[in-house]
Each structure stands twice: as structure tokens, then as C-alpha cells.
mmCIF file of C-alpha atoms in Angstrom:
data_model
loop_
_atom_site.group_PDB
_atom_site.id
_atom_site.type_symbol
_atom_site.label_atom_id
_atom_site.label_comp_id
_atom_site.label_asym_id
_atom_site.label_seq_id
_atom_site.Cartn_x
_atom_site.Cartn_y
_atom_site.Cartn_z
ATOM 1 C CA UNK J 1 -3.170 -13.999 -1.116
ATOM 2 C CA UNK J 2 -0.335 -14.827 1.381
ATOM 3 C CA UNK J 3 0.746 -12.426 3.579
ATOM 4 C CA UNK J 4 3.720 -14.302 5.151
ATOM 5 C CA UNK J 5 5.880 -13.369 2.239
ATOM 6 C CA UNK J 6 7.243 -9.846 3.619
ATOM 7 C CA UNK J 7 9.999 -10.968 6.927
ATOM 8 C CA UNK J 8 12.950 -10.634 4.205
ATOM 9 C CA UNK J 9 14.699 -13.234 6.147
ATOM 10 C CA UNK J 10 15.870 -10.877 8.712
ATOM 11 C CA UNK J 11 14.952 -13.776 11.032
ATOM 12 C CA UNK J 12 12.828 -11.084 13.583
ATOM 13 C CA UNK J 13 10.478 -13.166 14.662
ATOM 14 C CA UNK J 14 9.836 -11.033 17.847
ATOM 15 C CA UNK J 15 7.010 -13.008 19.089
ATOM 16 C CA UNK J 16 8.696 -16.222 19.522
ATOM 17 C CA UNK J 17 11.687 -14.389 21.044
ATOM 18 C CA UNK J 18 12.343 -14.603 24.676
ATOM 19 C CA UNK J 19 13.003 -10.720 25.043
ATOM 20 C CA UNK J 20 9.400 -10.696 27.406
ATOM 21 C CA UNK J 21 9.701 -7.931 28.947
ATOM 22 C CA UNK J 22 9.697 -5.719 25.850
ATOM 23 C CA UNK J 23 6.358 -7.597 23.805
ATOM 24 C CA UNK J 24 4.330 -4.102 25.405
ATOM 25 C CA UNK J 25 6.400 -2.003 22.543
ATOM 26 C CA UNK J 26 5.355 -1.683 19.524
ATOM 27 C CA UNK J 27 7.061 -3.031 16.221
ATOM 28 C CA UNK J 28 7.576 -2.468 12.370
ATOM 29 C CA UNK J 29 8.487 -4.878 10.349
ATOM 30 C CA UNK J 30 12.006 -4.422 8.450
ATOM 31 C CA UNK J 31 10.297 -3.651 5.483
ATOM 32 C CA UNK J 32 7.872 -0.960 7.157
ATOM 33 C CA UNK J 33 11.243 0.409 8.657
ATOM 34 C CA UNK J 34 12.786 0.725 5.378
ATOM 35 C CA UNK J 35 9.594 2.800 3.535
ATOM 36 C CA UNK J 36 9.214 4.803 7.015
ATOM 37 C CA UNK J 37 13.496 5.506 6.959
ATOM 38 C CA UNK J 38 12.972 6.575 3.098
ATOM 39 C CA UNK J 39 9.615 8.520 3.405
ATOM 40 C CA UNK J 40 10.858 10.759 6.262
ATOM 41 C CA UNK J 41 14.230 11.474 4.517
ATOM 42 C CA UNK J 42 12.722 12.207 1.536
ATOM 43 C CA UNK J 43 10.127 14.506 3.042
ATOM 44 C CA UNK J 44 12.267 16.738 5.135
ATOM 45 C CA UNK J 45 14.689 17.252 2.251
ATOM 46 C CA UNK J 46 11.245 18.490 0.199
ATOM 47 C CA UNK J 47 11.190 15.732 -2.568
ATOM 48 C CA UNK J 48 7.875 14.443 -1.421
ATOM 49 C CA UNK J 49 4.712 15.678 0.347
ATOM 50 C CA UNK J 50 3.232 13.348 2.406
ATOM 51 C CA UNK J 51 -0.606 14.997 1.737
ATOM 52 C CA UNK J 52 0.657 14.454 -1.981
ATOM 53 C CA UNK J 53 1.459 11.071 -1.554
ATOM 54 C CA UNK J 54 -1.983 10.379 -0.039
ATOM 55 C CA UNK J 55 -3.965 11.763 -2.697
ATOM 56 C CA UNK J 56 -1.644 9.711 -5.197
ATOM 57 C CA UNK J 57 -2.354 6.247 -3.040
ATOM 58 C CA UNK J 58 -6.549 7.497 -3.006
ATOM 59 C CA UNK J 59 -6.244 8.031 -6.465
ATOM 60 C CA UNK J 60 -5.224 4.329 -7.963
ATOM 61 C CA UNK J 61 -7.085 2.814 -4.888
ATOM 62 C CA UNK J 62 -10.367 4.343 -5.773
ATOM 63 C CA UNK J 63 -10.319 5.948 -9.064
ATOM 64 C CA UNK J 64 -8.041 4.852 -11.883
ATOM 65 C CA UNK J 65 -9.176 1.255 -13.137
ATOM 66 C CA UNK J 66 -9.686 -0.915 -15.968
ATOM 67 C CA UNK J 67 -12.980 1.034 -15.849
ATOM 68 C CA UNK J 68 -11.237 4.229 -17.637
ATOM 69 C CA UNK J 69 -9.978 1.977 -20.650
ATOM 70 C CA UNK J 70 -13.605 0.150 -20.888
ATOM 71 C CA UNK J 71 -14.973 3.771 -21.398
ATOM 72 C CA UNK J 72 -11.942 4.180 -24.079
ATOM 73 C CA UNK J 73 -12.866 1.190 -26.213
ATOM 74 C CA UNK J 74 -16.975 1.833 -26.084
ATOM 75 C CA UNK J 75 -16.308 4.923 -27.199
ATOM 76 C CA UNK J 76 -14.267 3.730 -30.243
ATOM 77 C CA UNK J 77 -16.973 0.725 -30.482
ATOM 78 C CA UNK J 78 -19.546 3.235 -30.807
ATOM 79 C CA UNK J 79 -17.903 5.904 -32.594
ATOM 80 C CA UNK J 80 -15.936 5.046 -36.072
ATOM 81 C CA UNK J 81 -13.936 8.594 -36.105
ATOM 82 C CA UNK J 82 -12.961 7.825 -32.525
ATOM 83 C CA UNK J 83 -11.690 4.541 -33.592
ATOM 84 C CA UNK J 84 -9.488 5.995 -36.130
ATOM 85 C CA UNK J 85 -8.055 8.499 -33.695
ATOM 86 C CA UNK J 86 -7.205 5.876 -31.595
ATOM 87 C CA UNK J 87 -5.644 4.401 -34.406
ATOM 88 C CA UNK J 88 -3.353 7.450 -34.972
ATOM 89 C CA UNK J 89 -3.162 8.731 -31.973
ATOM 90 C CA UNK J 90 -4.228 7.025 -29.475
ATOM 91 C CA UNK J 91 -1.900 9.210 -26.718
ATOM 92 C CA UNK J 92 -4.142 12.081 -27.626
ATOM 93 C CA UNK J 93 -7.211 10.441 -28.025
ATOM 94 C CA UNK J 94 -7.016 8.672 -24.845
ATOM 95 C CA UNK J 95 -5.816 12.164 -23.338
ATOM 96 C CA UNK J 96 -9.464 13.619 -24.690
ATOM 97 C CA UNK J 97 -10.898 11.586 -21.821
ATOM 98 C CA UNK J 98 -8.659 13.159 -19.668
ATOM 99 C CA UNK J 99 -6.602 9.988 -18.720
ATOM 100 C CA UNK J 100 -3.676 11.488 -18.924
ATOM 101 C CA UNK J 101 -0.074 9.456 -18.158
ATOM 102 C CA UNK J 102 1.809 10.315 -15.748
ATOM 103 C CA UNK J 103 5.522 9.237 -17.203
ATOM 104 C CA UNK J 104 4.338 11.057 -20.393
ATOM 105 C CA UNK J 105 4.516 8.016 -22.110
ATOM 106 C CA UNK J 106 3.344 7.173 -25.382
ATOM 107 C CA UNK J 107 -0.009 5.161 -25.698
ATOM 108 C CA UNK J 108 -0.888 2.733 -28.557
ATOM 109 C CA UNK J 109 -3.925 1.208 -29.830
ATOM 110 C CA UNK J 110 -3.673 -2.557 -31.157
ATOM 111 C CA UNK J 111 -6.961 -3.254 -32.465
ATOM 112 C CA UNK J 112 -7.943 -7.006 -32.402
ATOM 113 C CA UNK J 113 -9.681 -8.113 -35.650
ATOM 114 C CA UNK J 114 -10.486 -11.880 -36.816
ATOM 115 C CA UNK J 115 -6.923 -12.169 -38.630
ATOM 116 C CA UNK J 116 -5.093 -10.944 -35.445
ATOM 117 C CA UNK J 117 -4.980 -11.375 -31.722
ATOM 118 C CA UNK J 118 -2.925 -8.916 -29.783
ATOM 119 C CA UNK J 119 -1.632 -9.874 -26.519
ATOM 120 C CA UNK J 120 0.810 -7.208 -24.120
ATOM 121 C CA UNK J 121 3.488 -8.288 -21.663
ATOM 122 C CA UNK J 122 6.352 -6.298 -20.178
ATOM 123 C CA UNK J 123 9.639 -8.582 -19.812
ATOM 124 C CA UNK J 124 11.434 -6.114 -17.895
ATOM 125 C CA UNK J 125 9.556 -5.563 -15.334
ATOM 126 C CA UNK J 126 5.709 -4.556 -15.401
ATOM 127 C CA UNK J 127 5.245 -1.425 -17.400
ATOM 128 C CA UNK J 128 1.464 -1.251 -17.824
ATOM 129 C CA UNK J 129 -0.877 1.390 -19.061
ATOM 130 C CA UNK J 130 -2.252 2.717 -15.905
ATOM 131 C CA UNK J 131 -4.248 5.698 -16.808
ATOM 132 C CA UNK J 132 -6.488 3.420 -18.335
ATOM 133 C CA UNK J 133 -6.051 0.257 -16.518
ATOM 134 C CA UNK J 134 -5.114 0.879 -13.156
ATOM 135 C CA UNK J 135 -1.931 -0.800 -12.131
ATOM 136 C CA UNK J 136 -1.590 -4.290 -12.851
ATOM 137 C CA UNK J 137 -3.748 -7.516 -11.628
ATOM 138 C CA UNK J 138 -0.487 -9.617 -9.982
ATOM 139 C CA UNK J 139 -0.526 -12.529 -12.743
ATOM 140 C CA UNK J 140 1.025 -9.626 -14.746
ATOM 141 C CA UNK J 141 4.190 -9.114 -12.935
ATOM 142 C CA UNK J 142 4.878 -12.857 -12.306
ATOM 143 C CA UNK J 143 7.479 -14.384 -14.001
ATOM 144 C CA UNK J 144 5.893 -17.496 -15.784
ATOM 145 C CA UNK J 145 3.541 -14.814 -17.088
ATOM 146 C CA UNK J 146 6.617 -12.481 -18.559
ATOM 147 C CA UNK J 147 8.702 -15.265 -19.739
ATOM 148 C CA UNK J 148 5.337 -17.138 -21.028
ATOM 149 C CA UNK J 149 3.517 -14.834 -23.254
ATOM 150 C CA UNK J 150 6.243 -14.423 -25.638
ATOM 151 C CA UNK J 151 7.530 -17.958 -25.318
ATOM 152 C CA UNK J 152 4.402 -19.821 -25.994
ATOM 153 C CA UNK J 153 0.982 -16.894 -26.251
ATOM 154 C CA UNK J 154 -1.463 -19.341 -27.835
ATOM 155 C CA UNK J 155 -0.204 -21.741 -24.517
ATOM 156 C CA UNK J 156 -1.172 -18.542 -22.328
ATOM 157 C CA UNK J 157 -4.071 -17.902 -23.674
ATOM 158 C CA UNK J 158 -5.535 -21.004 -23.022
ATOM 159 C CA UNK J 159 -4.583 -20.944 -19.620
ATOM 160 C CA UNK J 160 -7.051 -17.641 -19.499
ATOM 161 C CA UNK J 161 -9.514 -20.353 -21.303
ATOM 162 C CA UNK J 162 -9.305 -17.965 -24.694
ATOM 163 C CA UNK J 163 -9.311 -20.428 -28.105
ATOM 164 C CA UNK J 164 -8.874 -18.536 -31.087
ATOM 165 C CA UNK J 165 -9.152 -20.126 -34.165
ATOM 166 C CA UNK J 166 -5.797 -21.640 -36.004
ATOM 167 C CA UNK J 167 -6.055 -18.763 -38.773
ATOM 168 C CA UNK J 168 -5.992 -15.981 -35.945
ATOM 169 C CA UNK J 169 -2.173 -15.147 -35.318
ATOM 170 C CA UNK J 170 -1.556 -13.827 -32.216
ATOM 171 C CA UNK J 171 1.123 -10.813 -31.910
ATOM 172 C CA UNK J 172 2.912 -10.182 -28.572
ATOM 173 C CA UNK J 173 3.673 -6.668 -27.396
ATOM 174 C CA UNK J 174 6.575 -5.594 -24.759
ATOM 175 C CA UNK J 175 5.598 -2.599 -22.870
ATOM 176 C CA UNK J 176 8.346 -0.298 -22.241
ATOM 177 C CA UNK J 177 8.808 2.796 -19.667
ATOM 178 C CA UNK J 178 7.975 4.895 -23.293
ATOM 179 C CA UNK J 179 5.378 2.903 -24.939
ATOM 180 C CA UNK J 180 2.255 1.560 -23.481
ATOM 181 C CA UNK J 181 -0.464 -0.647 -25.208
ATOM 182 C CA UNK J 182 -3.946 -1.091 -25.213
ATOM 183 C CA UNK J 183 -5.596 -3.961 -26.464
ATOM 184 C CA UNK J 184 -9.310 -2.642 -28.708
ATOM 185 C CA UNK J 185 -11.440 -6.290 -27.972
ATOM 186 C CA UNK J 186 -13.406 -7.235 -31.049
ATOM 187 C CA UNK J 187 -16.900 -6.051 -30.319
ATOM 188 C CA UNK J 188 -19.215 -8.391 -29.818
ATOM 189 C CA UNK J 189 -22.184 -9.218 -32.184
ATOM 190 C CA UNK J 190 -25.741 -8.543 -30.911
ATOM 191 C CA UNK J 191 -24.712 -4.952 -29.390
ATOM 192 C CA UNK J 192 -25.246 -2.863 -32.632
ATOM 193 C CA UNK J 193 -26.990 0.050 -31.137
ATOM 194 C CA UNK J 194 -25.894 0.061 -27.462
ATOM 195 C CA UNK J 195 -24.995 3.158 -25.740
ATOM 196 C CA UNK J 196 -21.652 3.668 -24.879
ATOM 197 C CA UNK J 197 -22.459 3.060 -21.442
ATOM 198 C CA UNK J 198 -23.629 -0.754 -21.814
ATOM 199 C CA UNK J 199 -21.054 -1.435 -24.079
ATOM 200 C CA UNK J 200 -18.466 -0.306 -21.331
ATOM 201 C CA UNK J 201 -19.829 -3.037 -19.090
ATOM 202 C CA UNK J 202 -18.428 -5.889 -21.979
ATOM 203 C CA UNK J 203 -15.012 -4.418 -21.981
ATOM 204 C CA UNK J 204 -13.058 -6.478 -19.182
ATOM 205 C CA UNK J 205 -9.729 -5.849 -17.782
ATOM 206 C CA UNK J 206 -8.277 -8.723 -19.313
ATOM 207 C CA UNK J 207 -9.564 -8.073 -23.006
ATOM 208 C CA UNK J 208 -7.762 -4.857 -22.792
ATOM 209 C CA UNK J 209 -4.687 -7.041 -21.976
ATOM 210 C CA UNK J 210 -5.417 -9.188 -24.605
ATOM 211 C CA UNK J 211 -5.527 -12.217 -22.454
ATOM 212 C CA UNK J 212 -10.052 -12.207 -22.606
ATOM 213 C CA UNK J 213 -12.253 -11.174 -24.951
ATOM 214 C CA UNK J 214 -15.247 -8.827 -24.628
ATOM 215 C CA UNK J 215 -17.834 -10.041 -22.672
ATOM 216 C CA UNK J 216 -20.700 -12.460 -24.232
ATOM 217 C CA UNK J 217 -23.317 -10.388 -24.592
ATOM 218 C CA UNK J 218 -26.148 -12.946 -23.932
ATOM 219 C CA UNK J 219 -24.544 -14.152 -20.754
ATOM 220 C CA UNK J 220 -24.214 -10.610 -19.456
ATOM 221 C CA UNK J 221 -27.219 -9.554 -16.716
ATOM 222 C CA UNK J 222 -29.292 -6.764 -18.385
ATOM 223 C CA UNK X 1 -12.626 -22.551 -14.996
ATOM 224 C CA UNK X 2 -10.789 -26.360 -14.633
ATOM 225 C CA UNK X 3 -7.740 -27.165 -16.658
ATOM 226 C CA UNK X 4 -5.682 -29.894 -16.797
ATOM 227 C CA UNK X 5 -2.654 -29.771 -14.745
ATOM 228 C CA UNK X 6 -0.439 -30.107 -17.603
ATOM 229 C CA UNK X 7 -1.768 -26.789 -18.871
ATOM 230 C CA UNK X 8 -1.476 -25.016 -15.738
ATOM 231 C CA UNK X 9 2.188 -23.219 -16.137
ATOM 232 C CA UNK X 10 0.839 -19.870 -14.240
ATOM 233 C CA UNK X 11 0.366 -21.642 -10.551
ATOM 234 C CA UNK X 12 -0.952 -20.301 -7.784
ATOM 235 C CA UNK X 13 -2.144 -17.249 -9.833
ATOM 236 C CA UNK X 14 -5.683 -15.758 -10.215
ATOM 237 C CA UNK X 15 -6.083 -15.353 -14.255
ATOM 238 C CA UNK X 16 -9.720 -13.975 -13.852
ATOM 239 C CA UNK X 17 -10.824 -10.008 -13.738
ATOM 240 C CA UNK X 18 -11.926 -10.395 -10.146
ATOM 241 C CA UNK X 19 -11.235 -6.972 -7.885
ATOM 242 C CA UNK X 20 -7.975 -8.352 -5.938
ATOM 243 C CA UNK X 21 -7.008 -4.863 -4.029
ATOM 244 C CA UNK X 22 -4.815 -2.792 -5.656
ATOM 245 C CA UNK X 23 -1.787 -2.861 -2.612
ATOM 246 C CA UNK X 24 -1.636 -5.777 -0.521
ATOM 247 C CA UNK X 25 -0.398 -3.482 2.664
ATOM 248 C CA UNK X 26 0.437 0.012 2.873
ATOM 249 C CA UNK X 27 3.951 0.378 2.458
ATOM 250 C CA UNK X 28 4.106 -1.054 -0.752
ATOM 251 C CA UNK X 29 1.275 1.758 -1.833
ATOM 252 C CA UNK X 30 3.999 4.058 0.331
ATOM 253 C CA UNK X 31 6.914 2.816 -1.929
ATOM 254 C CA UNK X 32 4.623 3.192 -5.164
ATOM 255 C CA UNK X 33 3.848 6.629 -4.585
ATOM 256 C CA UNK X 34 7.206 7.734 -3.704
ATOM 257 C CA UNK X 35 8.429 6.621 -6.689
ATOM 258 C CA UNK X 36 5.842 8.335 -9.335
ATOM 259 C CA UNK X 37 6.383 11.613 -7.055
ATOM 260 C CA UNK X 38 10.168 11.224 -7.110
ATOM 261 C CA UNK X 39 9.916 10.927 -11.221
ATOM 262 C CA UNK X 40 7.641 13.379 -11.408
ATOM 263 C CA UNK X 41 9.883 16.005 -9.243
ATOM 264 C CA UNK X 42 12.322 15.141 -11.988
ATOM 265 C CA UNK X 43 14.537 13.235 -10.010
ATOM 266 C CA UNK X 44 14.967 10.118 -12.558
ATOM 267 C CA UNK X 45 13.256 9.438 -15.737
ATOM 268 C CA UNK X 46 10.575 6.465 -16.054
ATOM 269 C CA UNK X 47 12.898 4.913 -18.620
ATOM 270 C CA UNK X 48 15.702 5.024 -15.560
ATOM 271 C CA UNK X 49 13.536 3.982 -12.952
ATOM 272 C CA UNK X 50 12.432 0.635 -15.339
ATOM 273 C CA UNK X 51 16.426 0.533 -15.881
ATOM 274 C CA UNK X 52 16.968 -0.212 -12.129
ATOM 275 C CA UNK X 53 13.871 -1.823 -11.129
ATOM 276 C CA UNK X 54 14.248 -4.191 -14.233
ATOM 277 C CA UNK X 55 17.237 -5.120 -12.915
ATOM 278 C CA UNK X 56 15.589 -6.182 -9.372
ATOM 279 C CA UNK X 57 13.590 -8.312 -11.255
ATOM 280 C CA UNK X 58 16.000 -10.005 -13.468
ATOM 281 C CA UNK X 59 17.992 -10.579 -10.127
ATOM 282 C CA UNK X 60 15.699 -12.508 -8.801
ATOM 283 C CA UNK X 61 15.263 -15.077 -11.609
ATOM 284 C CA UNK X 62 12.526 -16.612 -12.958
ATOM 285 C CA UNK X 63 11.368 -18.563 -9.704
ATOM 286 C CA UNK X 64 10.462 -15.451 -8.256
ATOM 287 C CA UNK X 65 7.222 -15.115 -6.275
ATOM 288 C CA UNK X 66 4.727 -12.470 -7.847
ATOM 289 C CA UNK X 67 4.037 -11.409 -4.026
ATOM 290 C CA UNK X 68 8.128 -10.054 -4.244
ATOM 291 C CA UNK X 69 7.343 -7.363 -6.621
ATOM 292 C CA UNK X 70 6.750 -4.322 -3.955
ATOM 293 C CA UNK X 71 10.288 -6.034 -2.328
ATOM 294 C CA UNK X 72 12.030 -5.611 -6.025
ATOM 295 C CA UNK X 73 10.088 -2.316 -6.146
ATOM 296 C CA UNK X 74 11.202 -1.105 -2.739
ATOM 297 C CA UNK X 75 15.078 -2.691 -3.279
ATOM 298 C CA UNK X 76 15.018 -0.230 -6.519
ATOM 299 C CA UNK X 77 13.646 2.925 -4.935
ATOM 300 C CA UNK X 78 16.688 2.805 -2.485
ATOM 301 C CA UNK X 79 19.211 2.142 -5.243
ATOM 302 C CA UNK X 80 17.597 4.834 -7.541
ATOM 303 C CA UNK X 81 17.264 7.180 -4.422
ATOM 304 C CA UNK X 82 21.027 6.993 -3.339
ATOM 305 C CA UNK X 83 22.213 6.930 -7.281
ATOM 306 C CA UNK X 84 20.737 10.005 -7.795
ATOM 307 C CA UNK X 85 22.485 11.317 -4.642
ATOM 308 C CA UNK X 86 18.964 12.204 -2.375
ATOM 309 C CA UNK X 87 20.323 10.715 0.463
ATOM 310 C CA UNK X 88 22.941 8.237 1.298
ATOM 311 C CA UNK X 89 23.437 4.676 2.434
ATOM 312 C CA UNK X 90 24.561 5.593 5.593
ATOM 313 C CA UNK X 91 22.107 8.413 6.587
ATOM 314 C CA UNK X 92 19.083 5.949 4.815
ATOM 315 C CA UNK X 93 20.575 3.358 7.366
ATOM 316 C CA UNK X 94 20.451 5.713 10.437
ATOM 317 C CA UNK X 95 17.059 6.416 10.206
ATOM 318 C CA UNK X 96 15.611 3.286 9.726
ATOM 319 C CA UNK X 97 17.446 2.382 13.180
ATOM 320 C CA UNK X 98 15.905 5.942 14.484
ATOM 321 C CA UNK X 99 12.640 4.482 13.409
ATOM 322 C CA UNK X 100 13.318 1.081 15.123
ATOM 323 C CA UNK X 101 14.315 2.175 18.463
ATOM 324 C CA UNK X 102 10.923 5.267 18.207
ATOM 325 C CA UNK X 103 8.838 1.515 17.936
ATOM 326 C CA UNK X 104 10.444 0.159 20.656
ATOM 327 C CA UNK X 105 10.349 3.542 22.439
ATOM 328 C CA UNK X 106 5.749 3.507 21.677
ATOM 329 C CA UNK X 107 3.663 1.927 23.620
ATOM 330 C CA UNK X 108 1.288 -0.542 21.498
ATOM 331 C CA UNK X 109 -1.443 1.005 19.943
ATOM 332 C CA UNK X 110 -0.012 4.300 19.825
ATOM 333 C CA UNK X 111 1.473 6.268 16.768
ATOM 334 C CA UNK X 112 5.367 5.836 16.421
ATOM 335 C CA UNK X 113 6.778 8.960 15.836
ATOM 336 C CA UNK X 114 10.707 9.687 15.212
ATOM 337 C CA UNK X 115 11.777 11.144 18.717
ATOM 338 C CA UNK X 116 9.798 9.154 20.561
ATOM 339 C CA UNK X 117 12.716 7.074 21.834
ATOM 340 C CA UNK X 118 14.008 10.740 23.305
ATOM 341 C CA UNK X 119 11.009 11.445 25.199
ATOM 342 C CA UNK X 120 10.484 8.575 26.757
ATOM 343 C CA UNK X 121 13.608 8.517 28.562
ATOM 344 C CA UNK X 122 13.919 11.990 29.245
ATOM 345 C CA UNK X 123 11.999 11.672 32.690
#
């Protein structure tokens, strides 16, 4: 990833500068300045903590991921009552695992099945279930992927190398700041029986996007 | 896997599940995390904050970079911020020059801290 992108065109380029007698200082870069001027404003008026912030940051670094929505769709795999809360309710279901929202929004299941695909974009901006997915992988919040996916899905979707058969219609889904989606992937033949557990380890980011599908189970390592 | 260039209308982007990190630097995970706490303190609703960060986006047309979205993000939170009337332009503006001349005040290596800029000249 390129990490040239962030000078804003402010033109600092200190380094090449001929202000030599200052390069022993230290320097933030106009964005840095702008998240340090807002942080500390915000902080001693008491809107934000900064411990609080930290623990947010630790939180979706380490431990909200795609992970939490792979344990969401074994569990309906596995479990047909499950599947049908999901179905209903899938804010409350999804809440049972304690991945909880934190805009309260509204959570909904589209289950896959051979007659349809279901495929989730946000055209505003990037809204994205992240108590079960984490925040979004950056093809997400791109542009050709937003104006894409509703343009031309089947077009998309072969740019993720998915080929669904002609008789498969695929439905898009825009996210909004009230309603979030998750994609159920199909489950894959040859796994009747698994544990919850090993069925987890077929559900990939992606499928839940609905730009994958589950994970072949012969050409997963046992 | 390969595709034919004709097919390829997402360039440049990584369409697989690998684990790209979450923030690319810090301040964007900064700007992130004011933002949930800021919604969460009540200070705007979700469905505001995708109002004005929507906006950002649209702004910046469909050319856009995907690596601009913490910029868009960042662009919103001090629109939002000042809308909402938690700070102003002018005292938001202040401070990031109080932060700029602590920098300049801190000699490499060491933590910048507001007031720094004071202290060094006070000698």
C-alpha cells in the first residue's frame, strides 16, 4: 500500500527545504496536526477520553474481525433454529453472540441459496457491518467498487473470480447508517457433520460480503 | 488469480481476504475513534455522521483514491465537529498551529507536547 498519499498538497516538504538549521526539530505532518488540534480540543472540553479511545483503536485492531461473523454463519450452518432467527432477527440473534453494534443499527441476514446471490455495497460512503466483520478491507470503500456493484455485479464478481451460474440472479444491497447486511454463504457440500468450529474456518470475509463463496472444503488444510 | 485486463475495472486493488492492517497509520485509527466516541456521547447520530461524510465522498468524485478515505473521514469529523458547535473553526485552527510550533519547539525523538514551545524559550 502507498504511503505517499497523506501531504494534502500543503507543499511541506521540509526535508528538501533549505530551512537547515531547524531539520534537529521534530515534525507532524498537516494531517497529524489536524487529528492532534481535534483530539486535544475535544478532550479538554470532556467529549472524549483518550484511555477510551485506546481501548476503542485495541479493540478493531485486535479483536473485532470477519472472524465474529464466520462464528455467526457456522452457527446458523450447524443449527436450523439459529438459521431461522437469523432470518427474523438477525439484530438479536447476532446480539446473542454478544456482537453488539455500536450505532444501534439494524442487522440483516440475506441468505444465499442456488436461485439467489446476494452481494452488499454502500454508495454513500462505506457503512459496513463491523461487529461482525471488522471494518472494511479497502476495495470496499473505493469508488469503482461503489459505483460497480450496482452498475454491473455479475462484472464484479468475476473480478473476485466468482461464476455463478446464468439461472442464479444476483441482488445488490446498499448499506445504510440504519441497516447493515450480512451475507449467509451457501454451505458447502462434504461438511455435514462438522463442528461449528471447522465450519467457521470456510466462512471467509468476502463470502460474508457476498463477493466469495465459502471455502472448498477439499482444498482446505485439515 | 490472472484476469484479462479488460476485466480488471477495480485497479490497483487487493480483491482477496488477505489480513491488510486494519489503519494504515495512527491518526486515521485517531480520527476513527473519535468519531464512534463522539456518536456515542450523543453528539450526532450515525445517520448524520454518514450525511456529512457521504458528502466528502461524493466531493471527491469517482476518481478518488481508496487510500483518501481517512482524508474524507478526517475532512467530515471537522465539519461534523464545528456543526454541532464543539469547537470552532478558529479555535480548531489555533491549536493545530499550537501543535506545530510544540514540534518545532521538541527535539527529535522526543514526545511533542502542547507547551513545549513555552518552555523551551523560557530560559
Amino acid at each position: 500500500m502507498g504511503h505517499d498519499h497523506h501531504d494534502h498538497g500543503t507543499g511541506h516538504h521540509h526535508h528538501d527545504h533549505d530551512h537547515d538549521h531547524d531539520h534537529e526539530h521534530s515534525e507532524l505532518s498537516e494531517t497529524a496536526l489536524r487529528v492532534r488540534a481535534l483530539e486535544s480540543l475535544l478532550v479538554e472540553k470532556g467529549y472524549v477520553d483518550p484511555a477510551a479511545l485506546d481501548e476503542l483503536i485495541e479493540t478493531y485492531e485486535t479483536r473485532v474481525g470477519p472472524r465474529n461473523g464466520a462464528k455467526v454463519v457456522a452457527k446458523a450452518w450447524a443449527n436450523p433454529e439459529y438459521m431461522d432467527w437469523l432470518r427474523k432477527d438477525a439484530t438479536a440473534a447476532i446480539a446473542d453472540l454478544s456482537f453488539i453494534g455500536r450505532q444501534g443499527e439494524h442487522m440483516v441476514a440475506l441468505e444465499n441459496t442456488p436461485g439467489t446471490h446476494n452481494m452488499v455495497v454502500c454508495t454513500l460512503c462505506s457503512c459496513y457491518p463491523w461487529p461482525v466483520l471488522g471494518l472494511p478491507p479497502v476495495w470496499y470503500k473505493s469508488p469503482p467498487y461503489r459505483s460497480r456493484a450496482v452498475a454491473n455485479p455479475r462484472g464484479v464478481l468475476e473480478e473476485f473470480g466468482v461464476y455463478l451460474p446464468e439461472t442464479t440472479s444476483v441482488r445488490v444491497w446498499d448499506s445504510t447508517a440504519e441497516v447493515r447486511y450480512l451475507v449467509i454463504p451457501r454451505r458447502p457440500k462434504g461438511t455435514e457433520g462438522w463442528p461449528e468450529e471447522r465450519l467457521a474456518s470456510l466462512v471467509t470475509r468476502n463470502s460474508m460480503i457476498g463477493t466469495g463463496l465459502a471455502l472448498d472444503p477439499a482444498k482446505v488444510k485439515p | 488469480m490472472p484476469l484479462p485486463d479488460d476485466l480488471k475495472r477495480l485497479p490497483g486493488l487487493s480483491l482477496d481476504a488477505g489480513d491488510e492492517p486494519v489503519f494504515a497509520e495512527p491518526w486515521q485509527a485517531q480520527a476513527f475513534a473519535m468519531t464512534v466516541k463522539l456518536n456515542e456521547q450523543g453528539l450526532f447520530t450515525w445517520t448524520e455522521w454518514a450525511e456529512v461524510f457521504g458528502a466528502e465522498i461524493a466531493a471527491a468524485g469517482p476518481d478518488d483514491a481508496a487510500e483518501k478515505y481517512y482524508c474524507h473521514w478526517l475532512a467530515a469529523l471537522e465539519k461534523i465537529v464545528e456543526a454541532k458547535g464543539a469547537m470552532s473553526r478558529t479555535e480548531r485552527l489555533e491549536r493545530k498551529d499550537a501543535w506545530e510550533r510544540a514540534a518545532n519547539a521538541t527535539p527529535h525523538g522526543q514526545p511533542i507536547e502542547l507547551g513545549a514551545e513555552l518552555k523551551g524559550h523560557s530560559h
